[in-house]
Coordinates of C-alpha atoms and ligand atoms in Angstrom, one line a residue:
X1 CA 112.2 -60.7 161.0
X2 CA 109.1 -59.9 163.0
X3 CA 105.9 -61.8 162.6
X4 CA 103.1 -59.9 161.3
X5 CA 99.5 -60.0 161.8
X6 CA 96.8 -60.1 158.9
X7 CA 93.9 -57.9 159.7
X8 CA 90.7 -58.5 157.4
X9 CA 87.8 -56.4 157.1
X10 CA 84.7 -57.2 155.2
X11 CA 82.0 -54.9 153.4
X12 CA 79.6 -53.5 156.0
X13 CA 83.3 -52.3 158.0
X14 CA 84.3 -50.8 154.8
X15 CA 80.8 -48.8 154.2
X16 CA 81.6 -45.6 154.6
X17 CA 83.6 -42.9 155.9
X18 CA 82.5 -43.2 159.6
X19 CA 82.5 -47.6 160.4
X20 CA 86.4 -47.0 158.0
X21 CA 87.6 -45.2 161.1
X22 CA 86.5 -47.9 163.2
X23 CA 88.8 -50.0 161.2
X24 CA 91.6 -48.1 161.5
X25 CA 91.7 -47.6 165.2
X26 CA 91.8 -51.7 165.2
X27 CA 94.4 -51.4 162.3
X28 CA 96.5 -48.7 165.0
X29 CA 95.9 -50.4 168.1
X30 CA 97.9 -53.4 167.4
X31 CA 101.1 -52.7 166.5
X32 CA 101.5 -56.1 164.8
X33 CA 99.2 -55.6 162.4
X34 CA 101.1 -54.8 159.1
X35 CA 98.7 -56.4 156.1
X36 CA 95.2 -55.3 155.8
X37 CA 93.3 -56.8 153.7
X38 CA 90.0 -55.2 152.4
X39 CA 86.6 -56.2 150.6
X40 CA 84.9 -54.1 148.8
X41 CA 81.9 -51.4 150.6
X42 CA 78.9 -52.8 151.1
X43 CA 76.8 -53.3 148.2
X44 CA 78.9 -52.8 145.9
X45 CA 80.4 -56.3 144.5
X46 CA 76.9 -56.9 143.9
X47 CA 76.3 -54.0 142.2
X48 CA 79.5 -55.0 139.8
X49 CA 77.7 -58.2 139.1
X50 CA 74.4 -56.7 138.1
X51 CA 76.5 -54.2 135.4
X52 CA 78.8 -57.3 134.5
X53 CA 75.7 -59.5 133.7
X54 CA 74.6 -57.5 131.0
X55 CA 71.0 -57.5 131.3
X56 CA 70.7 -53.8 132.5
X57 CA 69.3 -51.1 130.4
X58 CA 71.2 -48.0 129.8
X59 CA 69.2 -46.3 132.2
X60 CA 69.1 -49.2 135.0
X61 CA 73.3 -48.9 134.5
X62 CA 73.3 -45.1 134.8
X63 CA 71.0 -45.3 138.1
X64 CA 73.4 -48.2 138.9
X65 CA 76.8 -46.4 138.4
X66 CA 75.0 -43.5 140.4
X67 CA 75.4 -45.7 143.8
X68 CA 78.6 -46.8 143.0
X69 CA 79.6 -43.5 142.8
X70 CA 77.8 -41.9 146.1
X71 CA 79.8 -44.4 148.0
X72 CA 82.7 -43.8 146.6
X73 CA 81.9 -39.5 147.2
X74 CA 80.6 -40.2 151.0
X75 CA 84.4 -41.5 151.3
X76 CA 85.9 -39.1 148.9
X77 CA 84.2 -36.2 151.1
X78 CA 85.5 -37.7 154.7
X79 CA 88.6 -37.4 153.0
X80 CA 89.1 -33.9 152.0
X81 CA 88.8 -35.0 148.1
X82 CA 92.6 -35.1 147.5
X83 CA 92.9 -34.3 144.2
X84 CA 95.2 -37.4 143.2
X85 CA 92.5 -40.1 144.8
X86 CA 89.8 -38.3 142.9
X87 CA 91.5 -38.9 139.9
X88 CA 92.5 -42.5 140.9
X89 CA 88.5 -43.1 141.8
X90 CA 87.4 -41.7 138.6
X91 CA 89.6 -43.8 136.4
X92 CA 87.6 -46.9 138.1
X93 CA 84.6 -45.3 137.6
X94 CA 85.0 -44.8 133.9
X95 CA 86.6 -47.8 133.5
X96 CA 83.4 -49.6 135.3
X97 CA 80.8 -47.9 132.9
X98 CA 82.8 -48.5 129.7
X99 CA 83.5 -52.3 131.0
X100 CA 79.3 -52.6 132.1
X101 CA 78.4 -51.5 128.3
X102 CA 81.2 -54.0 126.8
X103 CA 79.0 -56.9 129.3
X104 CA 75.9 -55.6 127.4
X105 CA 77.4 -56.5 124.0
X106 CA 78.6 -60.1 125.1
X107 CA 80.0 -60.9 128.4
X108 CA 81.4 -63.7 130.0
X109 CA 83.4 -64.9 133.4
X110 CA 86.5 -63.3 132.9
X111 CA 85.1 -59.7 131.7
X112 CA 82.8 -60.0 135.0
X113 CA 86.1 -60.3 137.2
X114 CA 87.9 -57.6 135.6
X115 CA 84.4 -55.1 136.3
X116 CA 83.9 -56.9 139.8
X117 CA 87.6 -56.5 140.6
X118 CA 87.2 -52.7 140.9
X119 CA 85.3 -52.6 144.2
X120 CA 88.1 -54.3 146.1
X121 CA 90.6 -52.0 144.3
X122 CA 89.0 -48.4 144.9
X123 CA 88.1 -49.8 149.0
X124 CA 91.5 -50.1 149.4
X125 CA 92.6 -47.2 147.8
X126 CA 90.4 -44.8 149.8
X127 CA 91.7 -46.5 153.3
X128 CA 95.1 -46.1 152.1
X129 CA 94.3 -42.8 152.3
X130 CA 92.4 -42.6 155.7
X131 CA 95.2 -44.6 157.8
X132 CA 98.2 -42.2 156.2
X133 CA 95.6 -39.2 157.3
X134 CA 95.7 -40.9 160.8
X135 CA 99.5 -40.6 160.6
X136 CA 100.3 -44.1 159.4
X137 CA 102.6 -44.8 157.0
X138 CA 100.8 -46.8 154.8
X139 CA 101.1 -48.3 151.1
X140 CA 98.5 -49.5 148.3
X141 CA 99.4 -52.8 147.5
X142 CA 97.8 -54.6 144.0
X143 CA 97.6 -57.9 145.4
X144 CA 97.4 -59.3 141.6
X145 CA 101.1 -59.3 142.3
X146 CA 101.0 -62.3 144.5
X147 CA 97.6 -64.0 144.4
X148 CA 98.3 -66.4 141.5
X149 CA 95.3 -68.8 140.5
X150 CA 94.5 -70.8 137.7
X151 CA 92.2 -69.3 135.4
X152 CA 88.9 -70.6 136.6
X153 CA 87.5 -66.7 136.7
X154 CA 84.4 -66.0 138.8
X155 CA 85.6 -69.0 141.0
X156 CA 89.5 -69.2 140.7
X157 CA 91.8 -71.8 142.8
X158 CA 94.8 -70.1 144.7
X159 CA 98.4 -70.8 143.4
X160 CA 99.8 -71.8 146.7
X161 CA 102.9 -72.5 146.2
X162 CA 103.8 -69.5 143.5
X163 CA 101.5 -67.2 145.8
X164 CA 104.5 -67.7 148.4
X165 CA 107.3 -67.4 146.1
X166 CA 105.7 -64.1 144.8
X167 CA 104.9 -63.1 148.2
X168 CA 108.5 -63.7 149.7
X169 CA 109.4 -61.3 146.9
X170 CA 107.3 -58.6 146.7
X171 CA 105.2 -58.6 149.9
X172 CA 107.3 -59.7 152.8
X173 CA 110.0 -57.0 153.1
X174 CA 107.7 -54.3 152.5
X175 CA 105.3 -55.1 155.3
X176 CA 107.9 -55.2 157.6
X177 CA 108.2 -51.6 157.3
X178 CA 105.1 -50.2 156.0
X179 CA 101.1 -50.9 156.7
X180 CA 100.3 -52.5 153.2
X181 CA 96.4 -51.9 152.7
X182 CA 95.6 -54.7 149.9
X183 CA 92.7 -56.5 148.4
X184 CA 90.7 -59.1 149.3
X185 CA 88.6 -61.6 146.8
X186 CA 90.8 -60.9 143.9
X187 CA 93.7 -62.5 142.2
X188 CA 95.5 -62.8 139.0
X189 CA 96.2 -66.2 136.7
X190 CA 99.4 -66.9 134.8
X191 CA 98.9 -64.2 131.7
X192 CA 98.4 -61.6 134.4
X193 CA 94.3 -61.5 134.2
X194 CA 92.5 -60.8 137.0
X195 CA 90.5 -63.6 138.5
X196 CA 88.0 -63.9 141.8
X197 CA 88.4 -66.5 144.2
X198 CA 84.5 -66.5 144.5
X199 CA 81.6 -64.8 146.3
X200 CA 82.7 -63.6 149.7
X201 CA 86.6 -64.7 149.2
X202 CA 88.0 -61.8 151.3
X203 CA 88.4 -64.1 153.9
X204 CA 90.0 -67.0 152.2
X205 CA 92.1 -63.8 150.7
X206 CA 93.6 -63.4 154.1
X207 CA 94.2 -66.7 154.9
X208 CA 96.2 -67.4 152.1
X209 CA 98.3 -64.2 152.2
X210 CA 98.6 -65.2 156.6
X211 CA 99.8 -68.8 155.1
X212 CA 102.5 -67.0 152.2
X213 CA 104.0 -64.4 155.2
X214 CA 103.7 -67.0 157.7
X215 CA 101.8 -64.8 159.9
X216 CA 101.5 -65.0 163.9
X217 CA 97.5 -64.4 163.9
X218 CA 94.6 -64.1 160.8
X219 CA 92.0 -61.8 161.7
X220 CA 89.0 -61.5 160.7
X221 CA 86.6 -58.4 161.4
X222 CA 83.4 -58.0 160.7
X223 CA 79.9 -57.2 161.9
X224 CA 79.6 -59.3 165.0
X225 CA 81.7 -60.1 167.7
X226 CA 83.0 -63.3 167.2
X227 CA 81.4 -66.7 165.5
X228 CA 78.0 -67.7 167.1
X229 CA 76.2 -70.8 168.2
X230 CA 74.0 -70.0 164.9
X231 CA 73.9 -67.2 163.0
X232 CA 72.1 -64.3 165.4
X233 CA 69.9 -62.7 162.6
X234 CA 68.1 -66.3 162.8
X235 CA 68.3 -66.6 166.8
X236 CA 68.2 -64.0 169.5
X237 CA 69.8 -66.2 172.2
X238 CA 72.2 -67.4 169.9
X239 CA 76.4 -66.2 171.5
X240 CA 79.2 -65.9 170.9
X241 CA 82.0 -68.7 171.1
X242 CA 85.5 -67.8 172.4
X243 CA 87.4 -70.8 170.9
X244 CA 87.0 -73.0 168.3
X245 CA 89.5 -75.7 167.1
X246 CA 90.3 -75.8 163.3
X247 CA 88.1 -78.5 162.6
X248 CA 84.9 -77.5 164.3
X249 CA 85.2 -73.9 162.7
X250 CA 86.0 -75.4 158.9
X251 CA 82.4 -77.5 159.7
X252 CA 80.8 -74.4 160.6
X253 CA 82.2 -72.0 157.5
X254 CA 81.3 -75.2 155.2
X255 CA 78.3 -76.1 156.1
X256 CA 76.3 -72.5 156.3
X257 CA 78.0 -70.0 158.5
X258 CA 78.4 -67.0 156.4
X259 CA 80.5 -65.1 158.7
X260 CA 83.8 -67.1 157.2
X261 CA 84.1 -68.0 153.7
X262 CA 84.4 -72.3 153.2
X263 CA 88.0 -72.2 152.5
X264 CA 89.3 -69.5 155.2
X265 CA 90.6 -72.3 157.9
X266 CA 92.9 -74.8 155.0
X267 CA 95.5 -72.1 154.9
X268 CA 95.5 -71.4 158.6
X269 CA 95.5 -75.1 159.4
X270 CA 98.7 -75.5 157.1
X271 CA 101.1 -73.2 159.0
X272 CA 99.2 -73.7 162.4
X273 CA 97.9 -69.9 162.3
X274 CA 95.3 -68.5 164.7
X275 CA 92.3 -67.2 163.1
X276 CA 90.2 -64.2 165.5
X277 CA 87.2 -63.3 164.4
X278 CA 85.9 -60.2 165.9
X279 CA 83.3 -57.0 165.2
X280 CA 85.4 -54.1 163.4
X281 CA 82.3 -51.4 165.6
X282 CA 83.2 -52.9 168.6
X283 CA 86.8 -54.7 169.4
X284 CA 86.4 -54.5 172.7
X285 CA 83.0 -56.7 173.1
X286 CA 86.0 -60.0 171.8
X287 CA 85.2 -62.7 169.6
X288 CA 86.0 -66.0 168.6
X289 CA 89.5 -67.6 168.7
X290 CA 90.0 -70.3 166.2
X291 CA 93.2 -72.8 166.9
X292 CA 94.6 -76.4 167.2
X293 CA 93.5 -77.2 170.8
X294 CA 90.9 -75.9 173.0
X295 CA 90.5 -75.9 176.7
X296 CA 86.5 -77.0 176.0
X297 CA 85.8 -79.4 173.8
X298 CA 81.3 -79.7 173.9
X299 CA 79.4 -82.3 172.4
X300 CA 77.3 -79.7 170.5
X301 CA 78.9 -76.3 170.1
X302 CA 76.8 -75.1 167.0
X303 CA 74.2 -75.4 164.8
X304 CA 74.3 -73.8 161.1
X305 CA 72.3 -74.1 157.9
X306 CA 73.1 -73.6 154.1
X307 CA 69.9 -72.8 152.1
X308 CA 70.0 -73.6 148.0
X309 CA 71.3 -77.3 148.0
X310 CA 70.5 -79.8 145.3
X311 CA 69.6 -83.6 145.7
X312 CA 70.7 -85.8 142.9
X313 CA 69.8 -89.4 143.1
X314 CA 72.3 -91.3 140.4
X315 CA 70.6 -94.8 140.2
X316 CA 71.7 -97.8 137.6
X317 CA 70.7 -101.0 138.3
X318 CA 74.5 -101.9 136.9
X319 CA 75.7 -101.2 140.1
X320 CA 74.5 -104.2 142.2
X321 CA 77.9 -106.2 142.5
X322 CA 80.1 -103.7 140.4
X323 CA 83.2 -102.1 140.8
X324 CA 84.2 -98.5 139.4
X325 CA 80.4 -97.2 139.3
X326 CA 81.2 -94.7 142.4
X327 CA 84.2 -93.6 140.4
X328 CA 82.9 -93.1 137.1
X329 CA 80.5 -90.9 139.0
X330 CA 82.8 -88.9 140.8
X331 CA 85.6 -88.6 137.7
X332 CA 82.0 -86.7 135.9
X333 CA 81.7 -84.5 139.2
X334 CA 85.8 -83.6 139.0
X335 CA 85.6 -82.9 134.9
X336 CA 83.4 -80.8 135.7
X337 CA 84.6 -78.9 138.3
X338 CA 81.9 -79.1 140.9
X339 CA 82.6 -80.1 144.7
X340 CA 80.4 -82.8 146.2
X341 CA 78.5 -82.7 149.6
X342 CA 77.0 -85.1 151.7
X343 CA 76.7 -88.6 149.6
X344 CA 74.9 -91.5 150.7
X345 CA 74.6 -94.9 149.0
X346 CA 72.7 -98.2 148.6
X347 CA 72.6 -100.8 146.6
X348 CA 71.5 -99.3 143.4
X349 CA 71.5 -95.7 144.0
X350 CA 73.6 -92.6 145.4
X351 CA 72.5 -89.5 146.3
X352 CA 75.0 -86.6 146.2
X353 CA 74.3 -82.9 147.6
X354 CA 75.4 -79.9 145.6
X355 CA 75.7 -76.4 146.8
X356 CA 74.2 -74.2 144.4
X357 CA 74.3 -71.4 147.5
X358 CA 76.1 -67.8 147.6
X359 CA 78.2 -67.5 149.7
X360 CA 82.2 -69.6 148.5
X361 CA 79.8 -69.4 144.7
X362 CA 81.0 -68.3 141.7
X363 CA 81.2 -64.2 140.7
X364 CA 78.9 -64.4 138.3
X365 CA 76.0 -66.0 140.6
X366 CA 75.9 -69.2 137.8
X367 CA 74.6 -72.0 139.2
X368 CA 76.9 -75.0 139.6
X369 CA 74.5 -77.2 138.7
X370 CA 75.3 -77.5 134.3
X371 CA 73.1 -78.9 131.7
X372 CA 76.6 -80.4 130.5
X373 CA 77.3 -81.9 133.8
X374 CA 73.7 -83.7 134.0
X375 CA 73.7 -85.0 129.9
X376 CA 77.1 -86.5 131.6
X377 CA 75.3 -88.3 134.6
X378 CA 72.8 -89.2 132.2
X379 CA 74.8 -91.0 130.0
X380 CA 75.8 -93.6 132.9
X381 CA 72.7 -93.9 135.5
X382 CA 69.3 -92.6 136.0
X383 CA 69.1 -88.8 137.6
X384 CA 66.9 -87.6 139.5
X385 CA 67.1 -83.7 140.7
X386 CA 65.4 -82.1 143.8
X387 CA 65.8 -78.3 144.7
X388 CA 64.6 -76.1 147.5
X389 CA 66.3 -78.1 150.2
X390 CA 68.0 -76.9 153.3
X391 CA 71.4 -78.2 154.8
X392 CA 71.4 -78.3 158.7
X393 CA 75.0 -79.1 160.2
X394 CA 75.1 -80.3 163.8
X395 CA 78.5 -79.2 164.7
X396 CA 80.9 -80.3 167.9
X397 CA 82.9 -82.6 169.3
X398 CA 83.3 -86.4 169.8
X399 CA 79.5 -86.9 168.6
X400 CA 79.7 -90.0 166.5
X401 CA 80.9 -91.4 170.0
X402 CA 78.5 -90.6 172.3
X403 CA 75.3 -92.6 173.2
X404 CA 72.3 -90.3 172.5
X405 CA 73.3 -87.7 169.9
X406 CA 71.3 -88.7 167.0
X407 CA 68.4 -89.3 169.5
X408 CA 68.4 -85.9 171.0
X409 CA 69.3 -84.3 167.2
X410 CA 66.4 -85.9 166.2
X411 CA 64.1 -86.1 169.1
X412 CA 63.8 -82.1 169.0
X413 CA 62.4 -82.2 165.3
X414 CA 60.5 -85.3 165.5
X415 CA 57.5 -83.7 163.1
X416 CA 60.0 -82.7 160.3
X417 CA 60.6 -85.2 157.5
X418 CA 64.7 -85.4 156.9
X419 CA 65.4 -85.9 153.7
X420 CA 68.9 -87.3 154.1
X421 CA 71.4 -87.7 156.9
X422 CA 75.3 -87.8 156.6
X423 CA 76.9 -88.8 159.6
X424 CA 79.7 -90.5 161.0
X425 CA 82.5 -89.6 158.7
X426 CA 83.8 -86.8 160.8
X427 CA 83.4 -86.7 164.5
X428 CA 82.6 -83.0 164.4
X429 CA 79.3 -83.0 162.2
X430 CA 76.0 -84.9 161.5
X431 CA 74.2 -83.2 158.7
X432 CA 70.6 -84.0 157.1
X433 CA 68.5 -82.1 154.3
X434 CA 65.3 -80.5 155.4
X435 CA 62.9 -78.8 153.0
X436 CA 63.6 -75.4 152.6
X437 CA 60.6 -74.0 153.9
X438 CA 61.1 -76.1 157.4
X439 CA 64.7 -74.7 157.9
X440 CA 64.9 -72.0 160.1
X441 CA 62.5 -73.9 162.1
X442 CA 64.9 -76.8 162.7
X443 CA 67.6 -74.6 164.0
X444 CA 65.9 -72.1 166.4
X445 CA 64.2 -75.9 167.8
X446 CA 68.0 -77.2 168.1
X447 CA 69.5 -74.2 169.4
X448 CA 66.8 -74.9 172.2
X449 CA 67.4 -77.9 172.5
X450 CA 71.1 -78.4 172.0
X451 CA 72.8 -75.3 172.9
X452 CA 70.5 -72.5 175.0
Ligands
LIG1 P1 81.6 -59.5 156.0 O1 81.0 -58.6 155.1 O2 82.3 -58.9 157.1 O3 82.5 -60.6 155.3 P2 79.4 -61.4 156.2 O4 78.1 -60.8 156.0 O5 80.0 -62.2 155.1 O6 80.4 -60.3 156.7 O7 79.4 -62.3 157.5 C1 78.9 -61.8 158.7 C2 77.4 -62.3 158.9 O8 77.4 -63.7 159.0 C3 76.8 -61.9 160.2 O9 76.2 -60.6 160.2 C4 75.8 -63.0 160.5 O10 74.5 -62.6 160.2 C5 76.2 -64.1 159.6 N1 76.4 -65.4 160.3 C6 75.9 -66.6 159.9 N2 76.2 -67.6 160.7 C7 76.9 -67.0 161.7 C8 77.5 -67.5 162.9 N3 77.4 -68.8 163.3 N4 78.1 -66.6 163.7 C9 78.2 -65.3 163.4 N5 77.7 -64.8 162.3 C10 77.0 -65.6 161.4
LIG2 N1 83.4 -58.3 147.8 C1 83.3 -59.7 147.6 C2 81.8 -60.2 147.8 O1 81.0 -59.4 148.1 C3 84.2 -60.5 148.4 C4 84.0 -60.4 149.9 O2 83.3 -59.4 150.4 O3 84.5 -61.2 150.7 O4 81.6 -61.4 147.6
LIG3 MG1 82.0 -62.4 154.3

């Protein structure tokens, strides 16, 4: 059996008519690539969200639906309007509006994945289209047939196990003879109802289906040409990096950079699977390589940043001396779902970061942060909660090692208070909390300082 190649491609390379083609010359040009894997167009997830919320009036939905629907036409039209696909489109349409005035009623996470759901599914339908127009002989592919989760909807956990299994049966033979154009971001939990793996999943979509075909190579395209030294929206001289191991890339997509979801490198890692990352516009320009080993290996390779974090201070003075204070703390965090940070401790107090960010959050855009989660806290220790803080992640190589890192970290934002600084627990990072409003000042100084 031939290995296969995953090729991803996120919302702004699934627009519109025109930046589709450029996806399926990439999809064309390697003759390896047999899974595709597709967000939805621009725009239009969050879109979904707003009609799934509820809170729209009749006529904010109807101006609403009206976008969905010109994106879906400026495809429609590039196509020649097959009859069939009109039909297809129209169905999700419908289904969308009559779903949006259900949300109005009463809505919760699971009716928000079923409406959210349908911008992955009409993408991928329409490039179906486009790549058997090109003279490929390409299938739709529900990918609610594989991706099992559990049935946390808006923020759902892959199945991985079953997801192979499933894949092995339905997925595997099929792509060794067809193009299978499938979705991204959404899955589908025991009773067959469709979940989200979270806000900007697509990638971690890809990754796990790489993982279940054990593919030769993940890629991921996008709007840039590879994975910078900080985002380059933020900093003009920030580049592009041609290889990054495993670790240093999971530091970067964890700790702020958008351009891969948090979880994308755990199912690469498993089955030792390349990750590329590259610009759907323009293949030719490169992009990052993520693997095991590297030929470079610098003390500072990045610098990223993750906006929207909470600070909660737990203190009880019933700590001093105790055992089993830490874990009653973190046993809250697990009932209640919620993934902790940075944490730092001392004698009577720990403070613990939460991401209440966008990008790996939940469908719905609910914050993390529940009033059920806190009363719990409460009940134990003293809690204290700041907002508008700013995670900055330091990321490289061998830098709890080497004299003079924290020094030259710090040196270049020596007027900036840090809040809080994690460091030493992985060799990769050091990571601090900054107030928001000094954030995108810290890391255009440390890209100065540390990487131009
Ligand atoms: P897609 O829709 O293809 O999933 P995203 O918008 O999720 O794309 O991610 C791409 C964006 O990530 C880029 O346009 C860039 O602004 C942002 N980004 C943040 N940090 C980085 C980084 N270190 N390197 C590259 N891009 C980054
Ligand atoms: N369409 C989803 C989102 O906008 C998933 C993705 O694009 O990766 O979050
Ligand atoms: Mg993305």
């Amino acid at each position: 059996m031939n290995k296969i190649c995953v090729a991803k491609f996120g919302g702004s390379s699934v627009a519109n008519y025109e930046v589709m083609q450029n996806c399926a010359n990439v999809v064309l040009n390697n003759p390896a690539t047999h899974i595709v894997v597709l967000s939805a167009s621009a725009g239009i997830t969050n879109m979904l969200v707003d009609l799934a919320n509820g809170h729209l009036t009749a006529e904010e939905r109807e101006e609403t639906m009206n976008k969905i629907t010109a994106v879906q036409n400026n495809i429609l039209d590039g196509l020649g309007r097959p009859q069939e696909l009109v039909d297809e489109i129209d169905r999700h349409l419908d289904y969308i509006r009559s779903l949006a005035h259900e949300a109005t009623l009463e809505t919760n996470s699971a009716l928000v994945d079923r409406i959210v759901a349908n911008g992955e599914l009409m993408s991928t339908r329409l490039f179906a289209e486009l790549l058997r127009q090109r003279g490929a002989d390409a299938v739709w592919f529900d990918v609610r047939k594989i991706m099992r989760t559990d049935s946390n909807f808006g923020k759902a956990a892959p199945v991985i196990e079953v997801i192979r299994t499933l894949a092995g049966q339905e997925l595997v033979a099929l792509s060794q003879s067809k193009i299978v154009v499938t979705q991204g971001f959404i899955g589908a939990n025991s009773e067959g109802l469709t979940t989200t793996l979270g806000r900007g999943g697509s990638d971690f979509s890809a990754a796990l289906i790489g993982e279940a075909v054990d593919a030769s190579a993940i890629e991921i395209w996008t709007d840039v040409p590879g994975i910078y030294t900080t985002d380059p929206r933020l900093v003009s001289t920030a580049r592009p990096i041609p290889e990054l191991t495993f670790e240093e890339a999971a530091e970067m997509a964890t700790f702020g950079a958008k351009v891969l979801h948090p979880a994308t490198i755990q199912p690469a890692v498993r089955r030792n699977i390349p990750v590329f990352v590259g610009s759907s516009k323009n293949p030719r320009a490169g992009g990052t390589w993520i693997r095991t080993v590297t030929d470079t290996k610098p003390t500072f390779r990045a610098v990223a940043m993750r906006k929207n974090q909470v600070l909660l201070t737990l203190k009880s003075f019933n700590m001093i001396g105790a055992c089993g204070f830490m874990a009653t703390i973190f046993g809250i965090f697990a009932k209640h779902g919620l993934s902790v940070d940075l944490v730092t401790t001392s004698e009577v107090s720990v403070a613990i970061t939460v991401d209440n960010g966008f990008s790996g959050g939940s469908s719905d855009g609910k914050s993390s942060l529940s009033e059920a989660l806190l009363k719990d806290l409460r009940q134990v220790c003293n809690v204290t909660v700041e907002e508008d803080l700013t995670l900055i992640a330091v990321i490289g190589n061998q830098m709890s090692y080497k004299t003079g890192t924290g020094s030259k970290v710090f040196s270049a934002i020596f007027d900036v208070n840090v809040r809080m600084i994690s460091y030493g627990a992985s060799s990769h990072g050091l990571c601090f909390l900054v107030d928001s409003k000094d954030g995108d000042e810290v890391i255009k100084r440390l890209h100065v300082h540390l990487l131009d």
